[in-house]
Tab-separated table of C-alpha atoms in Angstrom:
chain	number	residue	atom	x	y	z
A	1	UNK	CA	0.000	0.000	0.000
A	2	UNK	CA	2.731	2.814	0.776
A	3	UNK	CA	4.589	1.786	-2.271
A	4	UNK	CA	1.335	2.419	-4.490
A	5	UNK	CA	0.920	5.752	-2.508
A	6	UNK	CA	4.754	6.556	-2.897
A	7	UNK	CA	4.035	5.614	-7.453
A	8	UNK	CA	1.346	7.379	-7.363
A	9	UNK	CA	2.761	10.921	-5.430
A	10	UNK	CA	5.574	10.525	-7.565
A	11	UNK	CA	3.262	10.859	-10.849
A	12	UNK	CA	1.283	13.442	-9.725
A	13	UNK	CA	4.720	15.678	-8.898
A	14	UNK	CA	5.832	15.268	-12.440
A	15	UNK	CA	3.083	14.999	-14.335
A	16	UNK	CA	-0.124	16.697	-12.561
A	17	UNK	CA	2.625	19.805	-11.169
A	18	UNK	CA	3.032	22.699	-13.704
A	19	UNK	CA	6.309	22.726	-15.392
A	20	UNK	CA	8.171	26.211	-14.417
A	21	UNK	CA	11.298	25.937	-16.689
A	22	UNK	CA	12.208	30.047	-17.806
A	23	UNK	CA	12.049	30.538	-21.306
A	24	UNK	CA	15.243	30.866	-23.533
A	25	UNK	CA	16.186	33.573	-25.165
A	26	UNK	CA	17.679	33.715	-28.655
A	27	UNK	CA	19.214	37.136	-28.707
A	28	UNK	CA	19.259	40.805	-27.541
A	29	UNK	CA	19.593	43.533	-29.887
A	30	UNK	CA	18.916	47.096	-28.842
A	31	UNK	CA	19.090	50.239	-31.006
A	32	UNK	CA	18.878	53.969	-30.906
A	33	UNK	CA	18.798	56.806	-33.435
A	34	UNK	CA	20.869	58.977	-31.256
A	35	UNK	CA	20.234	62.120	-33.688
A	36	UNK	CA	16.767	61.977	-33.201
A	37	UNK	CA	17.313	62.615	-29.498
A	38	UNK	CA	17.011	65.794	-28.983
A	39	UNK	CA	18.639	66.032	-25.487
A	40	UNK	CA	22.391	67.067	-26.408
A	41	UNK	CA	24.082	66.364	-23.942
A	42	UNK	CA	21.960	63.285	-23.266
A	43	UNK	CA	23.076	62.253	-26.985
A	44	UNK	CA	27.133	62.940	-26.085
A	45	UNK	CA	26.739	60.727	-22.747
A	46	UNK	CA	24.759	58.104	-24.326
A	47	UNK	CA	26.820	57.602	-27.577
A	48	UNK	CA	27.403	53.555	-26.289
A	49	UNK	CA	23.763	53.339	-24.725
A	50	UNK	CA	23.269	50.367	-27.307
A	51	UNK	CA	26.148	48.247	-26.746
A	52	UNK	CA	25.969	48.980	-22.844
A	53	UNK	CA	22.735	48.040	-22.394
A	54	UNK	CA	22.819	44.887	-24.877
A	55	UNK	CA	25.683	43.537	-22.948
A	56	UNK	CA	23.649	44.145	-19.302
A	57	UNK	CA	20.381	42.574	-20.059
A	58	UNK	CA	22.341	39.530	-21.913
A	59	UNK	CA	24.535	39.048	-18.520
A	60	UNK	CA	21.304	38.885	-16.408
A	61	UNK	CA	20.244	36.211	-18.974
A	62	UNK	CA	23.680	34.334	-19.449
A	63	UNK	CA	22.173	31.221	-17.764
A	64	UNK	CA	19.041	31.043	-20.472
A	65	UNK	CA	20.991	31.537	-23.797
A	66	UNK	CA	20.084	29.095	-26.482
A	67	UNK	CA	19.378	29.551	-30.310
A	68	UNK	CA	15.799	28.407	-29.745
A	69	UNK	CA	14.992	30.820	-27.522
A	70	UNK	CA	13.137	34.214	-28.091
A	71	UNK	CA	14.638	37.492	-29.736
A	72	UNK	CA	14.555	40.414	-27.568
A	73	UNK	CA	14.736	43.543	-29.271
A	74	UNK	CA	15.033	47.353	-27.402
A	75	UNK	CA	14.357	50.410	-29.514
A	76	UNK	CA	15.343	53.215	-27.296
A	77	UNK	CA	13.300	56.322	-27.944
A	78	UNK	CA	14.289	58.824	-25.395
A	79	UNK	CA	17.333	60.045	-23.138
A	80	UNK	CA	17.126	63.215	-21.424
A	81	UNK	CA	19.828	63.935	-18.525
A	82	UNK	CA	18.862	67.036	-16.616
A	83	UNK	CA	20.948	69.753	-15.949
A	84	UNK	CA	22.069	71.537	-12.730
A	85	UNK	CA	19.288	73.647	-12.704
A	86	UNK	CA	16.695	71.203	-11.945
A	87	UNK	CA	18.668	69.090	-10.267
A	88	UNK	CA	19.272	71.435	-7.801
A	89	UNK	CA	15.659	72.313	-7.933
A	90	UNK	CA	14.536	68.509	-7.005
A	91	UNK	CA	12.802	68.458	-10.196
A	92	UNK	CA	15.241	66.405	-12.023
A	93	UNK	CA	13.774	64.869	-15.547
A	94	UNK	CA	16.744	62.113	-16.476
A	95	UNK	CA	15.195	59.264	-17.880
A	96	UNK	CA	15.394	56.374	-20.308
A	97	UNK	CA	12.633	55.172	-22.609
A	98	UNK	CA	12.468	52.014	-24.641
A	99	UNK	CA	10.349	50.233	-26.964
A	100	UNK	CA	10.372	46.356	-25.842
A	101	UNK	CA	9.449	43.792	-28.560
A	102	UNK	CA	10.016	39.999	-27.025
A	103	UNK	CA	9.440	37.363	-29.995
A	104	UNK	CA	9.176	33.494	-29.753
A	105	UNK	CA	8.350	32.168	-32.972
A	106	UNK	CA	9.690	28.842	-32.488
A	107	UNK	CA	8.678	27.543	-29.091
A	108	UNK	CA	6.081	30.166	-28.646
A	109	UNK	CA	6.294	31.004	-24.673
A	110	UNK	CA	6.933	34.385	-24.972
A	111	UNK	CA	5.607	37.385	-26.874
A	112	UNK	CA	4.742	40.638	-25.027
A	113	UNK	CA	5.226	44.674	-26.610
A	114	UNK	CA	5.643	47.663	-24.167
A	115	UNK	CA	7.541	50.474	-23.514
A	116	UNK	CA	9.689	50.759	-20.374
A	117	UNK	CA	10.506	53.992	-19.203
A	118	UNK	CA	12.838	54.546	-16.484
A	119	UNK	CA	13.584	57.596	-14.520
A	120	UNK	CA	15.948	58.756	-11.756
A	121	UNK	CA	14.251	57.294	-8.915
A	122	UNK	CA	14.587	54.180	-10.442
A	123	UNK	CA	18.234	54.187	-11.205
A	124	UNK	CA	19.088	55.327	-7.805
A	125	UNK	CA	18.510	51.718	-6.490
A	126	UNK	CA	21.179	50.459	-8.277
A	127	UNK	CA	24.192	53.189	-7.133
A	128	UNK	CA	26.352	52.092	-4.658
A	129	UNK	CA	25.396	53.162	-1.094
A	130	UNK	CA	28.245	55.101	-0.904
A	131	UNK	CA	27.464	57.891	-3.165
A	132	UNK	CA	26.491	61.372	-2.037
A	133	UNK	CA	23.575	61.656	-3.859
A	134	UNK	CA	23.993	65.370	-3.101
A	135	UNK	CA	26.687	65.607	-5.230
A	136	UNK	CA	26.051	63.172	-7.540
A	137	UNK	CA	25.393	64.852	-11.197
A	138	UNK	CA	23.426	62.763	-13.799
A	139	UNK	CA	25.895	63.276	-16.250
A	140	UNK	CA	28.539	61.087	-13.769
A	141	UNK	CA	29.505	57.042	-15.067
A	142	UNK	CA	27.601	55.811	-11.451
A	143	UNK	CA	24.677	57.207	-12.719
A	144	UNK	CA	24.909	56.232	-16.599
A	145	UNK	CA	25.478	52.638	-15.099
A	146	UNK	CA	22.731	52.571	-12.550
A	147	UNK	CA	20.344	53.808	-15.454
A	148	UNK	CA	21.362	50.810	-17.753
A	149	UNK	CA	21.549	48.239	-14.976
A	150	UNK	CA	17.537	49.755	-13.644
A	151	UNK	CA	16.400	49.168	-17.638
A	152	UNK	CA	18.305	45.846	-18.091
A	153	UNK	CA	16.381	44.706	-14.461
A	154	UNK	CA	13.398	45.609	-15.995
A	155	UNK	CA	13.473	43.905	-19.056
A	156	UNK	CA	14.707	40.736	-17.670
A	157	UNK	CA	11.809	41.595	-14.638
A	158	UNK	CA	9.006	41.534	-17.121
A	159	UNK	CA	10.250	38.220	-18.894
A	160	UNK	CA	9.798	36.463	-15.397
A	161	UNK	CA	6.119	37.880	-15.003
C-alpha cells in the first residue's frame, strides 16, 4: 500500500505539477537613433547606450541563452539627462525610454510589446550606497550605469512575469 501511494505521489509531482522551466532567449539587440534625441548632452553621454545596455540585459540572462529561444529587441526612444538647474531644484527629468518587442516564434512562450521607461528614482537603487547623492550629477559614469543596470532589471523583470 505505501509503495502504491509513494508511485502514485511521484506521478502526480511530475506529471499533474506545472512545469516552471524560464524561457530561452535567442538574442538581444537594442538600437537607438541617437540624432533623433534631442537632449544634447543626453546624446554625447549616451553615444554607447546600445552596446551597454545589450551587454547588461544579456549578462542577467547568461544562464538562459540558447538559439531556440526568443529574440529580444530594445528600440530606445528617449534620453534626457537634466541639468544643474533642476537638479538642484529637485525636479530632475533624467530618464530612459524604450520600446520592448520579445518574440518566440519557435517555441512560442513568450511574446509581449511595451515600452519601459525609467527615470531617476529608479536608477538610484542600483548606485552604490556610498554615493552622495547630493553631489552626484546625472551626467557622472555611477549614474549612466545605474540607469542601464535599472532598464536591463526591468526587461529581464518583465520576462519572469
Amino acid at each position: 500500500m505505501k509503495r502504491l501511494m509513494l508511485t502514485t505521489a511521484i506521478a502526480f509531482l511530475t506529471l499533474g505539477a506545472p512545469v516552471f522551466a524560464a524561457a530561452t532567449i535567442a538574442s538581444v539587440d537594442v538600437t537607438i537613433d541617437l540624432p533623433a534625441v534631442t537632449n544634447t548632452a543626453a546624446a554625447q553621454r549616451f553615444n554607447h547606450i546600445a552596446d551597454d545596455l545589450k551587454n547588461a540585459i544579456a549578462a542577467l540572462l547568461v544562464d538562459r541563452l540558447s538559439e531556440d529561444g526568443a529574440k529580444i529587441t530594445v528600440d530606445i526612444s528617449a534620453v534626457e539627462l537634466s541639468n544643474s538647474y533642476t537638479e538642484s531644484a529637485g525636479i530632475a527629468d533624467t530618464k530612459l525610454v524604450g520600446l520592448v518587442h520579445i518574440l518566440d516564434d519557435k517555441q512560442h512562450k513568450l511574446f509581449d510589446n511595451y515600452t519601459l521607461t525609467i527615470d531617476v528614482n529608479q536608477a538610484k537603487t542600483f548606485l552604490a550606497p556610498t554615493i552622495d547623492m547630493t553631489t552626484l550629477k546625472a551626467s557622472s559614469d555611477e549614474y549612466y550605469k545605474a540607469m542601464i543596470q535599472a532598464f536591463a532589471n526591468a526587461v529581464v523583470d518583465k520576462l519572469k512575469a
